[in-house]
Amino acid sequence: FAGAVFAYVALTPRPAERFTQFYILDSTGGIDPDLYPTELNVSELGRVIIGIVNNESVRVRYTVRVDLVGVEVVRNLTTGFNETIERNRTTMPCVRCEVTLEDRRVWRQPFNFTIGAPGLWKVEFLLFRDGDFSKPYQNTLFLLVRVLPP
């Protein structure tokens, strides 16, 4: 009986796990925390690499949108905790941020940005699938960037 169960488990194909990997790398293609642009001067160039890996078992059309969000950290006197408040949001131009990938294919694209005002900013990377822009396909990735005055 144990042999039959083992053979069944070993020979029965399992459904393939379907997912998309979505990530941002530092400008060198690594994940060194010191190399991400987390502190910039006004209008200084920030650089990252956006990456997508299709593991969906089908061809998928992806779109990446990058939003620049002005944020402020304030203390909530009721809870006693700090909260991040969104003050404004702008979609940044993203050249070549639409791609169709076959299964198991990888796409990487350098992304450069500048921020023209001092303060605390969130650079959000949103992934959409197959033209459905009603909500991001996956969790939003982001960098918090402190921009220093000139």
Coordinates of N, CA and C in Angstrom, one line a residue:
F1 N 0.8 -1.2 0.0 CA 0.0 0.0 0.0 C 0.9 1.3 0.0
A2 N 1.9 1.3 0.9 CA 2.8 2.4 0.9 C 3.5 2.7 -0.4
G3 N 3.9 1.6 -1.1 CA 4.5 1.7 -2.4 C 3.6 2.4 -3.4
A4 N 2.3 2.0 -3.4 CA 1.3 2.5 -4.3 C 1.1 4.0 -4.0
V5 N 1.0 4.4 -2.8 CA 0.9 5.8 -2.4 C 2.1 6.6 -2.9
F6 N 3.3 6.1 -2.6 CA 4.5 6.7 -3.1 C 4.5 6.9 -4.6
A7 N 4.2 5.9 -5.3 CA 4.2 5.9 -6.8 C 3.1 7.0 -7.3
Y8 N 2.0 7.0 -6.6 CA 0.9 8.0 -7.0 C 1.4 9.4 -6.8
V9 N 2.0 9.7 -5.7 CA 2.5 11.0 -5.3 C 3.6 11.4 -6.3
A10 N 4.5 10.5 -6.6 CA 5.7 10.8 -7.4 C 5.4 11.0 -8.8
L11 N 4.4 10.2 -9.3 CA 4.1 10.3 -10.8 C 2.9 11.2 -11.2
T12 N 2.1 11.6 -10.2 CA 1.0 12.4 -10.5 C 1.5 13.9 -10.7
P13 N 1.2 14.5 -11.9 CA 1.7 15.9 -12.1 C 0.9 16.8 -11.2
R14 N 1.6 17.7 -10.6 CA 1.0 18.7 -9.7 C 0.8 20.0 -10.6
P15 N -0.3 20.7 -10.3 CA -0.5 21.9 -11.0 C 0.6 22.9 -10.8
A16 N 1.1 23.5 -11.9 CA 2.2 24.4 -11.8 C 1.7 25.7 -11.1
E17 N 2.6 26.2 -10.2 CA 2.3 27.4 -9.5 C 2.5 28.5 -10.5
R18 N 1.5 29.4 -10.5 CA 1.6 30.5 -11.5 C 1.8 31.8 -10.7
F19 N 2.8 32.6 -11.1 CA 3.1 33.9 -10.4 C 4.0 34.7 -11.3
T20 N 4.1 36.0 -10.9 CA 5.0 36.9 -11.6 C 5.9 37.5 -10.5
Q21 N 7.2 37.6 -10.8 CA 8.1 38.2 -10.0 C 8.2 39.7 -10.4
F22 N 8.1 40.6 -9.5 CA 8.2 42.0 -9.8 C 9.2 42.6 -8.8
Y23 N 10.2 43.3 -9.2 CA 11.2 43.8 -8.3 C 11.9 45.0 -8.8
I24 N 12.6 45.7 -7.9 CA 13.5 46.8 -8.3 C 14.9 46.5 -7.7
L25 N 15.9 46.8 -8.6 CA 17.3 46.6 -8.2 C 18.0 47.9 -8.1
D26 N 19.1 48.0 -7.4 CA 19.9 49.2 -7.4 C 20.5 49.4 -8.8
S27 N 21.2 50.5 -9.0 CA 21.6 50.9 -10.3 C 22.7 49.9 -10.9
T28 N 23.3 49.1 -10.1 CA 24.3 48.1 -10.5 C 23.7 46.8 -10.8
G29 N 22.4 46.6 -10.6 CA 21.7 45.4 -10.8 C 21.7 44.5 -9.6
G30 N 22.0 45.0 -8.4 CA 22.1 44.3 -7.2 C 21.0 44.7 -6.2
I31 N 21.2 44.3 -5.0 CA 20.2 44.7 -3.9 C 20.9 45.3 -2.7
D32 N 22.0 46.0 -3.0 CA 22.8 46.6 -1.9 C 22.0 47.8 -1.4
P33 N 21.5 47.8 -0.1 CA 20.7 48.9 0.4 C 21.4 50.3 0.3
D34 N 22.8 50.3 0.3 CA 23.5 51.6 0.2 C 23.5 52.2 -1.2
L35 N 23.1 51.4 -2.2 CA 23.2 51.8 -3.6 C 21.8 52.3 -4.1
Y36 N 20.7 52.1 -3.3 CA 19.4 52.6 -3.8 C 19.4 54.1 -3.5
P37 N 18.7 54.8 -4.4 CA 18.7 56.3 -4.3 C 17.7 56.7 -3.2
T38 N 18.1 56.7 -1.9 CA 17.2 57.0 -0.9 C 17.4 58.5 -0.3
E39 N 18.5 59.1 -0.7 CA 18.7 60.5 -0.4 C 19.4 61.2 -1.6
L40 N 18.7 62.2 -2.1 CA 19.1 62.9 -3.3 C 19.0 64.4 -3.0
N41 N 19.7 65.2 -3.8 CA 19.5 66.6 -3.9 C 18.4 66.9 -4.9
V42 N 17.9 68.1 -4.8 CA 16.8 68.5 -5.7 C 17.4 68.4 -7.1
S43 N 16.6 67.7 -8.0 CA 16.9 67.5 -9.4 C 18.1 66.5 -9.6
E44 N 18.6 65.9 -8.6 CA 19.7 64.9 -8.8 C 19.1 63.6 -9.4
L45 N 19.9 63.0 -10.3 CA 19.4 61.8 -10.9 C 19.4 60.6 -10.0
G46 N 18.3 59.9 -9.9 CA 18.1 58.6 -9.2 C 18.0 57.5 -10.2
R47 N 18.6 56.4 -9.9 CA 18.6 55.3 -10.9 C 18.3 54.0 -10.2
V48 N 17.4 53.2 -10.8 CA 17.1 51.8 -10.4 C 16.9 51.0 -11.6
I49 N 16.7 49.7 -11.4 CA 16.4 48.8 -12.5 C 15.1 48.1 -12.1
I50 N 14.1 48.2 -13.0 CA 12.8 47.5 -12.8 C 12.9 46.1 -13.4
G51 N 12.4 45.1 -12.7 CA 12.5 43.7 -13.3 C 11.2 43.0 -13.2
I52 N 10.9 42.2 -14.2 CA 9.7 41.3 -14.2 C 10.1 39.9 -14.7
V53 N 9.7 38.9 -14.0 CA 9.8 37.5 -14.5 C 8.5 36.9 -14.6
N54 N 8.1 36.4 -15.8 CA 6.8 35.7 -16.1 C 6.9 34.3 -15.7
N55 N 6.2 33.8 -14.7 CA 6.1 32.4 -14.4 C 4.6 32.0 -14.4
E56 N 3.8 32.6 -15.3 CA 2.4 32.4 -15.4 C 2.0 31.2 -16.3
S57 N 2.9 30.6 -17.0 CA 2.7 29.5 -17.9 C 1.9 30.0 -19.2
V58 N 1.8 31.3 -19.4 CA 1.2 31.8 -20.6 C 1.9 33.1 -20.9
R59 N 1.7 33.6 -22.1 CA 2.2 34.9 -22.5 C 1.4 36.0 -21.8
V60 N 2.1 37.0 -21.2 CA 1.4 38.1 -20.5 C 1.9 39.4 -20.9
R61 N 1.0 40.4 -21.1 CA 1.4 41.8 -21.4 C 1.3 42.5 -20.1
Y62 N 2.5 43.1 -19.7 CA 2.6 43.8 -18.5 C 2.8 45.3 -18.8
T63 N 2.3 46.2 -17.8 CA 2.6 47.6 -17.9 C 3.0 48.0 -16.5
V64 N 4.1 48.8 -16.4 CA 4.6 49.3 -15.2 C 4.3 50.8 -15.2
R65 N 3.7 51.3 -14.1 CA 3.4 52.7 -13.9 C 4.3 53.2 -12.7
V66 N 4.9 54.3 -12.8 CA 5.7 54.9 -11.7 C 5.0 56.2 -11.2
D67 N 4.7 56.2 -10.0 CA 4.1 57.4 -9.4 C 5.1 58.0 -8.4
L68 N 5.1 59.3 -8.4 CA 5.8 60.1 -7.4 C 4.9 60.7 -6.4
V69 N 5.0 60.3 -5.1 CA 4.1 60.7 -4.1 C 4.8 61.5 -3.0
G70 N 4.3 62.7 -2.8 CA 4.8 63.5 -1.7 C 4.1 63.0 -0.4
V71 N 5.0 62.7 0.6 CA 4.4 62.2 1.8 C 4.9 63.0 3.0
E72 N 4.2 62.9 4.1 CA 4.6 63.6 5.3 C 4.3 62.6 6.5
V73 N 5.3 62.6 7.4 CA 5.1 61.7 8.6 C 4.6 62.6 9.7
V74 N 3.4 62.2 10.3 CA 2.8 63.0 11.4 C 2.5 62.0 12.5
R75 N 2.5 62.6 13.7 CA 2.2 61.7 14.9 C 0.7 61.8 15.1
N76 N 0.1 60.6 15.2 CA -1.3 60.4 15.5 C -1.4 60.5 17.1
L77 N -2.0 61.6 17.6 CA -2.1 61.7 19.0 C -3.0 60.7 19.7
T78 N -4.0 60.2 18.9 CA -4.9 59.2 19.5 C -4.2 57.9 19.7
T79 N -3.5 57.4 18.7 CA -2.8 56.1 18.8 C -1.4 56.2 19.4
G80 N -0.8 57.4 19.3 CA 0.6 57.5 19.7 C 1.6 57.0 18.7
F81 N 1.2 56.7 17.5 CA 2.1 56.2 16.5 C 2.2 57.2 15.4
N82 N 3.4 57.1 14.7 CA 3.5 58.0 13.5 C 2.7 57.4 12.3
E83 N 2.2 58.3 11.5 CA 1.5 57.8 10.3 C 2.1 58.6 9.1
T84 N 2.1 57.9 7.9 CA 2.5 58.5 6.7 C 1.3 59.0 5.9
I85 N 1.2 60.3 5.6 CA 0.1 60.9 5.0 C 0.5 61.3 3.5
E86 N -0.3 60.9 2.6 CA 0.0 61.3 1.2 C -0.5 62.7 0.9
R87 N 0.4 63.5 0.4 CA 0.1 64.9 0.2 C -0.2 65.2 -1.3
N88 N 0.4 64.5 -2.2 CA 0.2 64.7 -3.6 C 0.7 63.5 -4.4
R89 N 0.2 63.3 -5.6 CA 0.6 62.2 -6.4 C 0.7 62.6 -7.9
T90 N 1.8 62.2 -8.6 CA 2.0 62.5 -10.0 C 2.5 61.2 -10.6
T91 N 2.0 60.9 -11.8 CA 2.5 59.7 -12.6 C 3.7 60.2 -13.4
M92 N 4.8 59.5 -13.2 CA 6.1 59.9 -13.9 C 6.1 59.2 -15.3
P93 N 6.8 59.9 -16.2 CA 6.9 59.2 -17.5 C 7.8 58.0 -17.4
C94 N 7.4 56.9 -18.0 CA 8.2 55.7 -18.0 C 8.3 55.2 -19.4
V95 N 9.5 55.4 -20.0 CA 9.7 55.0 -21.4 C 9.9 53.5 -21.4
R96 N 9.3 52.8 -22.4 CA 9.4 51.4 -22.6 C 9.0 50.6 -21.3
C97 N 8.0 51.0 -20.7 CA 7.5 50.3 -19.5 C 6.3 49.4 -19.8
E98 N 6.1 49.0 -21.0 CA 5.1 48.0 -21.5 C 5.9 46.9 -22.1
V99 N 5.6 45.7 -21.7 CA 6.3 44.6 -22.3 C 5.4 43.3 -22.3
T100 N 5.5 42.5 -23.4 CA 4.9 41.2 -23.4 C 5.9 40.2 -23.3
L101 N 5.7 39.3 -22.3 CA 6.7 38.3 -22.0 C 6.1 36.9 -22.2
E102 N 6.8 36.0 -22.8 CA 6.5 34.6 -22.9 C 6.8 34.0 -21.5
D103 N 6.2 32.8 -21.2 CA 6.5 32.2 -20.0 C 8.0 32.0 -19.7
R104 N 8.4 32.2 -18.5 CA 9.8 32.0 -18.0 C 10.7 33.0 -18.6
R105 N 10.2 34.1 -19.2 CA 11.1 35.1 -19.7 C 11.3 36.2 -18.7
V106 N 12.4 36.9 -18.8 CA 12.8 38.0 -17.8 C 12.9 39.3 -18.6
W107 N 12.5 40.4 -18.0 CA 12.6 41.7 -18.5 C 13.2 42.6 -17.5
R108 N 14.2 43.4 -17.8 CA 14.8 44.4 -16.9 C 15.0 45.7 -17.7
Q109 N 14.6 46.8 -17.0 CA 14.7 48.1 -17.7 C 15.2 49.1 -16.7
P110 N 16.3 49.8 -17.1 CA 16.8 50.9 -16.2 C 15.7 52.0 -16.2
F111 N 15.5 52.6 -15.0 CA 14.6 53.7 -14.8 C 15.3 54.8 -14.1
N112 N 15.4 56.0 -14.7 CA 16.0 57.2 -14.1 C 14.9 58.2 -13.8
F113 N 15.1 58.9 -12.7 CA 14.1 59.9 -12.2 C 14.8 61.0 -11.5
T114 N 14.1 62.1 -11.5 CA 14.6 63.3 -10.7 C 13.4 63.8 -9.9
I115 N 13.6 64.4 -8.8 CA 12.6 65.0 -8.0 C 12.9 66.5 -7.8
G116 N 12.0 67.4 -8.2 CA 12.3 68.8 -8.2 C 12.0 69.6 -7.0
A117 N 11.6 69.0 -5.9 CA 11.3 69.7 -4.7 C 11.8 69.0 -3.5
P118 N 12.3 69.7 -2.5 CA 12.8 69.0 -1.2 C 11.6 68.4 -0.5
G119 N 11.9 67.4 0.4 CA 10.9 66.8 1.2 C 11.1 65.3 1.2
L120 N 10.1 64.6 1.7 CA 10.1 63.1 1.7 C 9.1 62.7 0.6
W121 N 9.6 61.8 -0.3 CA 8.9 61.3 -1.4 C 8.9 59.8 -1.5
K122 N 7.8 59.3 -2.0 CA 7.7 57.9 -2.2 C 7.7 57.7 -3.7
V123 N 8.6 56.9 -4.3 CA 8.6 56.5 -5.7 C 7.9 55.1 -5.7
E124 N 6.7 55.1 -6.3 CA 5.9 53.8 -6.3 C 6.0 53.2 -7.7
F125 N 6.2 51.9 -7.7 CA 6.2 51.1 -8.9 C 5.0 50.2 -8.9
L126 N 4.1 50.4 -9.8 CA 2.9 49.6 -9.9 C 2.9 48.7 -11.1
L127 N 2.5 47.5 -11.0 CA 2.5 46.5 -12.1 C 1.0 46.2 -12.5
F128 N 0.7 46.3 -13.8 CA -0.6 45.9 -14.3 C -0.5 44.8 -15.3
R129 N -1.5 44.0 -15.5 CA -1.5 42.9 -16.4 C -2.6 43.0 -17.4
D130 N -2.2 42.7 -18.6 CA -3.2 42.6 -19.8 C -4.1 43.8 -19.9
G131 N -3.6 45.0 -19.7 CA -4.4 46.2 -19.9 C -5.5 46.4 -18.8
D132 N -5.5 45.7 -17.7 CA -6.4 45.9 -16.6 C -5.8 46.9 -15.7
F133 N -6.2 48.2 -15.8 CA -5.7 49.3 -14.9 C -6.6 49.6 -13.7
S134 N -7.5 48.8 -13.5 CA -8.5 49.0 -12.3 C -7.8 48.9 -11.0
K135 N -6.8 48.0 -10.9 CA -6.0 47.9 -9.7 C -4.7 47.2 -10.1
P136 N -3.6 47.5 -9.3 CA -2.3 46.8 -9.6 C -2.4 45.3 -9.5
Y137 N -1.7 44.6 -10.4 CA -1.7 43.1 -10.4 C -1.1 42.6 -9.2
Q138 N -0.1 43.2 -8.6 CA 0.6 42.7 -7.5 C 0.8 43.9 -6.5
N139 N 1.4 43.6 -5.3 CA 1.7 44.6 -4.4 C 2.6 45.7 -5.0
T140 N 2.4 46.9 -4.6 CA 3.1 48.0 -5.1 C 4.5 48.0 -4.5
L141 N 5.5 48.2 -5.3 CA 6.9 48.4 -4.7 C 7.2 49.9 -4.6
F142 N 8.0 50.2 -3.6 CA 8.3 51.7 -3.5 C 9.7 51.9 -2.9
L143 N 10.2 53.1 -3.1 CA 11.4 53.6 -2.5 C 11.0 54.9 -1.8
L144 N 11.4 55.0 -0.5 CA 11.3 56.3 0.1 C 12.6 57.1 -0.1
V145 N 12.4 58.3 -0.6 CA 13.5 59.2 -1.0 C 13.4 60.5 -0.3
R146 N 14.4 60.9 0.5 CA 14.5 62.2 1.1 C 15.3 63.1 0.2
V147 N 14.6 64.2 -0.2 CA 15.2 65.1 -1.2 C 15.7 66.3 -0.4
L148 N 17.0 66.6 -0.4 CA 17.5 67.7 0.3 C 17.4 69.1 -0.4
P149 N 17.2 70.2 0.3 CA 17.1 71.5 -0.4 C 18.4 71.8 -1.0
P150 N 18.4 72.7 -2.0 CA 19.6 73.1 -2.7 C 20.5 74.0 -1.8

